[in-house]
Amino acid sequence: MEEKILELLKDRKFYELKELLETLNPADIASLFDDIPMEEVLIVFRLLPKETAADTFVELDNDNQEYLIKAFSDQELKDVLDLLFVDDTADLVEEMPANVAKRVLKHTDAATRKLINEILKYPEDSAGSIMTTEFVSLKKDMSVLDALNKIKATGVDKETIYTCYVTDNKKKLIGLVSTKDILLSDMDEIIGDIMETNIIYTHTLADQEDVVKMFDKYDLLAIPVVDKEDRLIGIITVDDAIDVIREENTEDFEKMAAMMPSEESYFKTSAFVHAKNRIMWLLFLMLSATMTQAVITHYEAAFATVPLLVAFIPMITGTGGNCGSQSSTMIIRGLALDEIEPKDILKAMLKESEIGILVGIALAVVNGVRIMLFYHDFILALVLGLTLIATIVMSKLMGCVLPIAAKKLKLDPAIMAAPLITTLVDTCSILIYFNIALWIMNL
């Protein structure tokens, strides 16, 4: 499909291209724009039907959006903005350069600008910053017929009509009712009699990650957002929650890989920015590795007496690092899903200790057999076996305790992930290894 579209564009067969684009989903069309030469983007966009064009525009990356805004005529820009939901326009204003954002605001009406400013005033990563103000609001004394008429009259401009929200005269949220319940009720029935009063809602300043957890816990399509006076301000829809999940997961992966988070995609981020995001952690980890170097230097006499001990350092540190990474990954996941809380630290430590002992014994036995087969040295097998058990238990505990401690201190547990834990484990593993060797071999 992509090759056909590019071929039609190259051959200037615009009528056939227009017909083909009309059969595609806006998200699929947006993905094509990454492969279309920038000078052709405007041509393709102008071939799209008006509503499809607006839906496609929302799905485009920042570079293509910025290019189109600059290339649009005033009327074209106004036509697109008129079809965007307020939260999408607010995201556009927030992400675009100042001169582009200014042009966007210039071509929105006063009411929309006011709503955009309302959304932008909330802190980044808060519920208020990702909500939309376009929802259907009803009164409890309305009849079902009146409610249906209002939905028909205003629903076309709302982001969702699957759930309608019931407010009092002071705009306080007092209930909600699904469109399904409205459709299945008698026309003369009162909304107050069929609305649900046990409402799941959030506040404007709530963390967006907490809101995402609510979607998962309660299986909702939308969550109402209220202010300090419990007045209904907006709603957060499930598509916005999915965007948050993607952003937060990307950020956590980058932190766990010892990188500063980047807002741009991989190829759209310059090599300099990539290097800048990675070098500070790499410098820290490199310098922290001097602790390991110091420990090895301290025990230089021991491995000078038995040089074979040095050959097993990579195995000991590697196994310890892998075990610590396993534990930290599971603990970070548990913290993210609220399966584990800081108060559970002792239970988690006990669990990881049990796992560490079982894993350690299994690896020690396998490694002991290997040592006996290759070196016929029972003492060496005993040293390595005890070292593996102690190192694995230590690593499991470290991978458990550090993320929970970070959570307790209101830090991101992801920063205590694989790279940092591995560095600490390396040093502790070598300490354990040589102390056990000195104790058993009397070096």
PDB file of N, CA and C in Angstrom, residues 169-217:
ATOM      1  N   ASN A 169     -26.804  22.794  39.806  1.00  0.00           N
ATOM      2  CA  ASN A 169     -26.754  24.181  39.319  1.00  0.00           C
ATOM      3  C   ASN A 169     -25.400  24.852  39.540  1.00  0.00           C
ATOM      4  N   LYS A 170     -24.599  24.286  40.465  1.00  0.00           N
ATOM      5  CA  LYS A 170     -23.268  24.835  40.722  1.00  0.00           C
ATOM      6  C   LYS A 170     -22.178  24.047  39.996  1.00  0.00           C
ATOM      7  N   LYS A 171     -22.611  23.209  39.037  1.00  0.00           N
ATOM      8  CA  LYS A 171     -21.723  22.376  38.218  1.00  0.00           C
ATOM      9  C   LYS A 171     -21.015  21.292  39.009  1.00  0.00           C
ATOM     10  N   LYS A 172     -21.514  20.985  40.209  1.00  0.00           N
ATOM     11  CA  LYS A 172     -20.925  19.892  40.980  1.00  0.00           C
ATOM     12  C   LYS A 172     -21.377  18.558  40.399  1.00  0.00           C
ATOM     13  N   LEU A 173     -20.462  17.624  40.337  1.00  0.00           N
ATOM     14  CA  LEU A 173     -20.750  16.301  39.788  1.00  0.00           C
ATOM     15  C   LEU A 173     -21.573  15.501  40.791  1.00  0.00           C
ATOM     16  N   ILE A 174     -22.771  15.079  40.375  1.00  0.00           N
ATOM     17  CA  ILE A 174     -23.635  14.328  41.289  1.00  0.00           C
ATOM     18  C   ILE A 174     -24.002  12.942  40.753  1.00  0.00           C
ATOM     19  N   GLY A 175     -23.671  12.672  39.504  1.00  0.00           N
ATOM     20  CA  GLY A 175     -24.004  11.362  38.962  1.00  0.00           C
ATOM     21  C   GLY A 175     -23.552  11.219  37.528  1.00  0.00           C
ATOM     22  N   LEU A 176     -23.714  10.018  37.000  1.00  0.00           N
ATOM     23  CA  LEU A 176     -23.429   9.777  35.590  1.00  0.00           C
ATOM     24  C   LEU A 176     -24.412   8.748  35.060  1.00  0.00           C
ATOM     25  N   VAL A 177     -24.598   8.769  33.764  1.00  0.00           N
ATOM     26  CA  VAL A 177     -25.527   7.845  33.118  1.00  0.00           C
ATOM     27  C   VAL A 177     -24.991   7.499  31.740  1.00  0.00           C
ATOM     28  N   SER A 178     -25.045   6.229  31.387  1.00  0.00           N
ATOM     29  CA  SER A 178     -24.549   5.811  30.079  1.00  0.00           C
ATOM     30  C   SER A 178     -25.612   6.074  29.021  1.00  0.00           C
ATOM     31  N   THR A 179     -25.150   6.301  27.815  1.00  0.00           N
ATOM     32  CA  THR A 179     -26.078   6.500  26.698  1.00  0.00           C
ATOM     33  C   THR A 179     -26.929   5.253  26.483  1.00  0.00           C
ATOM     34  N   LYS A 180     -26.379   4.099  26.774  1.00  0.00           N
ATOM     35  CA  LYS A 180     -27.128   2.848  26.662  1.00  0.00           C
ATOM     36  C   LYS A 180     -28.345   2.872  27.583  1.00  0.00           C
ATOM     37  N   ASP A 181     -28.150   3.299  28.844  1.00  0.00           N
ATOM     38  CA  ASP A 181     -29.270   3.365  29.788  1.00  0.00           C
ATOM     39  C   ASP A 181     -30.314   4.376  29.326  1.00  0.00           C
ATOM     40  N   ILE A 182     -29.844   5.480  28.755  1.00  0.00           N
ATOM     41  CA  ILE A 182     -30.780   6.496  28.261  1.00  0.00           C
ATOM     42  C   ILE A 182     -31.614   5.933  27.118  1.00  0.00           C
ATOM     43  N   LEU A 183     -30.976   5.250  26.189  1.00  0.00           N
ATOM     44  CA  LEU A 183     -31.681   4.705  25.026  1.00  0.00           C
ATOM     45  C   LEU A 183     -32.690   3.622  25.409  1.00  0.00           C
ATOM     46  N   LEU A 184     -32.379   2.874  26.460  1.00  0.00           N
ATOM     47  CA  LEU A 184     -33.242   1.762  26.856  1.00  0.00           C
ATOM     48  C   LEU A 184     -34.324   2.160  27.857  1.00  0.00           C
ATOM     49  N   SER A 185     -34.349   3.430  28.258  1.00  0.00           N
ATOM     50  CA  SER A 185     -35.345   3.893  29.227  1.00  0.00           C
ATOM     51  C   SER A 185     -36.539   4.528  28.519  1.00  0.00           C
ATOM     52  N   ASP A 186     -37.646   4.643  29.247  1.00  0.00           N
ATOM     53  CA  ASP A 186     -38.830   5.310  28.713  1.00  0.00           C
ATOM     54  C   ASP A 186     -38.538   6.796  28.527  1.00  0.00           C
ATOM     55  N   MET A 187     -39.156   7.388  27.518  1.00  0.00           N
ATOM     56  CA  MET A 187     -38.888   8.778  27.177  1.00  0.00           C
ATOM     57  C   MET A 187     -39.259   9.757  28.281  1.00  0.00           C
ATOM     58  N   ASP A 188     -40.226   9.387  29.111  1.00  0.00           N
ATOM     59  CA  ASP A 188     -40.665  10.307  30.160  1.00  0.00           C
ATOM     60  C   ASP A 188     -39.967  10.045  31.498  1.00  0.00           C
ATOM     61  N   GLU A 189     -39.068   9.079  31.516  1.00  0.00           N
ATOM     62  CA  GLU A 189     -38.348   8.792  32.760  1.00  0.00           C
ATOM     63  C   GLU A 189     -37.363   9.916  33.061  1.00  0.00           C
ATOM     64  N   ILE A 190     -37.095  10.148  34.361  1.00  0.00           N
ATOM     65  CA  ILE A 190     -36.225  11.240  34.798  1.00  0.00           C
ATOM     66  C   ILE A 190     -34.783  10.743  34.939  1.00  0.00           C
ATOM     67  N   ILE A 191     -33.846  11.571  34.499  1.00  0.00           N
ATOM     68  CA  ILE A 191     -32.428  11.209  34.550  1.00  0.00           C
ATOM     69  C   ILE A 191     -31.997  10.907  35.982  1.00  0.00           C
ATOM     70  N   GLY A 192     -32.494  11.653  36.941  1.00  0.00           N
ATOM     71  CA  GLY A 192     -32.136  11.427  38.340  1.00  0.00           C
ATOM     72  C   GLY A 192     -32.493  10.039  38.836  1.00  0.00           C
ATOM     73  N   ASP A 193     -33.497   9.403  38.188  1.00  0.00           N
ATOM     74  CA  ASP A 193     -33.917   8.062  38.613  1.00  0.00           C
ATOM     75  C   ASP A 193     -33.071   6.951  38.007  1.00  0.00           C
ATOM     76  N   ILE A 194     -32.365   7.243  36.918  1.00  0.00           N
ATOM     77  CA  ILE A 194     -31.581   6.189  36.265  1.00  0.00           C
ATOM     78  C   ILE A 194     -30.075   6.430  36.350  1.00  0.00           C
ATOM     79  N   MET A 195     -29.666   7.554  36.924  1.00  0.00           N
ATOM     80  CA  MET A 195     -28.228   7.855  36.972  1.00  0.00           C
ATOM     81  C   MET A 195     -27.535   7.057  38.066  1.00  0.00           C
ATOM     82  N   GLU A 196     -26.248   6.862  37.888  1.00  0.00           N
ATOM     83  CA  GLU A 196     -25.403   6.172  38.859  1.00  0.00           C
ATOM     84  C   GLU A 196     -24.766   7.217  39.764  1.00  0.00           C
ATOM     85  N   THR A 197     -24.901   7.046  41.067  1.00  0.00           N
ATOM     86  CA  THR A 197     -24.362   8.042  42.005  1.00  0.00           C
ATOM     87  C   THR A 197     -23.039   7.604  42.630  1.00  0.00           C
ATOM     88  N   ASN A 198     -22.687   6.335  42.466  1.00  0.00           N
ATOM     89  CA  ASN A 198     -21.397   5.846  42.966  1.00  0.00           C
ATOM     90  C   ASN A 198     -20.354   6.119  41.875  1.00  0.00           C
ATOM     91  N   ILE A 199     -19.751   7.304  41.913  1.00  0.00           N
ATOM     92  CA  ILE A 199     -18.937   7.794  40.795  1.00  0.00           C
ATOM     93  C   ILE A 199     -17.452   7.614  41.073  1.00  0.00           C
ATOM     94  N   ILE A 200     -16.742   7.095  40.075  1.00  0.00           N
ATOM     95  CA  ILE A 200     -15.279   7.056  40.118  1.00  0.00           C
ATOM     96  C   ILE A 200     -14.776   8.314  39.420  1.00  0.00           C
ATOM     97  N   TYR A 201     -14.061   9.162  40.143  1.00  0.00           N
ATOM     98  CA  TYR A 201     -13.585  10.418  39.549  1.00  0.00           C
ATOM     99  C   TYR A 201     -12.187  10.731  40.062  1.00  0.00           C
ATOM    100  N   THR A 202     -11.570  11.736  39.488  1.00  0.00           N
ATOM    101  CA  THR A 202     -10.257  12.176  39.925  1.00  0.00           C
ATOM    102  C   THR A 202     -10.238  13.696  40.024  1.00  0.00           C
ATOM    103  N   HIS A 203      -9.172  14.237  40.594  1.00  0.00           N
ATOM    104  CA  HIS A 203      -9.040  15.685  40.743  1.00  0.00           C
ATOM    105  C   HIS A 203      -8.039  16.250  39.736  1.00  0.00           C
ATOM    106  N   THR A 204      -8.146  17.518  39.490  1.00  0.00           N
ATOM    107  CA  THR A 204      -7.319  18.159  38.455  1.00  0.00           C
ATOM    108  C   THR A 204      -5.826  18.024  38.724  1.00  0.00           C
ATOM    109  N   LEU A 205      -5.412  18.003  39.990  1.00  0.00           N
ATOM    110  CA  LEU A 205      -3.991  17.963  40.325  1.00  0.00           C
ATOM    111  C   LEU A 205      -3.475  16.550  40.576  1.00  0.00           C
ATOM    112  N   ALA A 206      -4.313  15.547  40.386  1.00  0.00           N
ATOM    113  CA  ALA A 206      -3.881  14.158  40.580  1.00  0.00           C
ATOM    114  C   ALA A 206      -2.814  13.796  39.546  1.00  0.00           C
ATOM    115  N   ASP A 207      -1.883  12.936  39.927  1.00  0.00           N
ATOM    116  CA  ASP A 207      -0.838  12.500  39.003  1.00  0.00           C
ATOM    117  C   ASP A 207      -1.440  11.651  37.894  1.00  0.00           C
ATOM    118  N   GLN A 208      -0.980  11.874  36.665  1.00  0.00           N
ATOM    119  CA  GLN A 208      -1.558  11.176  35.526  1.00  0.00           C
ATOM    120  C   GLN A 208      -1.328   9.653  35.605  1.00  0.00           C
ATOM    121  N   GLU A 209      -0.251   9.223  36.263  1.00  0.00           N
ATOM    122  CA  GLU A 209      -0.016   7.789  36.420  1.00  0.00           C
ATOM    123  C   GLU A 209      -1.087   7.167  37.314  1.00  0.00           C
ATOM    124  N   ASP A 210      -1.524   7.900  38.338  1.00  0.00           N
ATOM    125  CA  ASP A 210      -2.590   7.403  39.209  1.00  0.00           C
ATOM    126  C   ASP A 210      -3.903   7.292  38.443  1.00  0.00           C
ATOM    127  N   VAL A 211      -4.132   8.215  37.526  1.00  0.00           N
ATOM    128  CA  VAL A 211      -5.345   8.180  36.703  1.00  0.00           C
ATOM    129  C   VAL A 211      -5.333   6.951  35.805  1.00  0.00           C
ATOM    130  N   VAL A 212      -4.179   6.652  35.216  1.00  0.00           N
ATOM    131  CA  VAL A 212      -4.057   5.474  34.351  1.00  0.00           C
ATOM    132  C   VAL A 212      -4.375   4.205  35.137  1.00  0.00           C
ATOM    133  N   LYS A 213      -3.914   4.138  36.376  1.00  0.00           N
ATOM    134  CA  LYS A 213      -4.195   2.964  37.212  1.00  0.00           C
ATOM    135  C   LYS A 213      -5.693   2.815  37.466  1.00  0.00           C
ATOM    136  N   MET A 214      -6.413   3.939  37.530  1.00  0.00           N
ATOM    137  CA  MET A 214      -7.857   3.889  37.723  1.00  0.00           C
ATOM    138  C   MET A 214      -8.552   3.280  36.507  1.00  0.00           C
ATOM    139  N   PHE A 215      -8.070   3.622  35.309  1.00  0.00           N
ATOM    140  CA  PHE A 215      -8.628   3.014  34.094  1.00  0.00           C
ATOM    141  C   PHE A 215      -8.457   1.502  34.137  1.00  0.00           C
ATOM    142  N   ASP A 216      -7.282   1.064  34.563  1.00  0.00           N
ATOM    143  CA  ASP A 216      -6.991  -0.366  34.625  1.00  0.00           C
ATOM    144  C   ASP A 216      -7.828  -1.055  35.703  1.00  0.00           C
ATOM    145  N   LYS A 217      -7.953  -0.418  36.849  1.00  0.00           N
ATOM    146  CA  LYS A 217      -8.649  -1.031  37.975  1.00  0.00           C
ATOM    147  C   LYS A 217     -10.155  -1.130  37.758  1.00  0.00           C
TER     148      LYS A 217
END
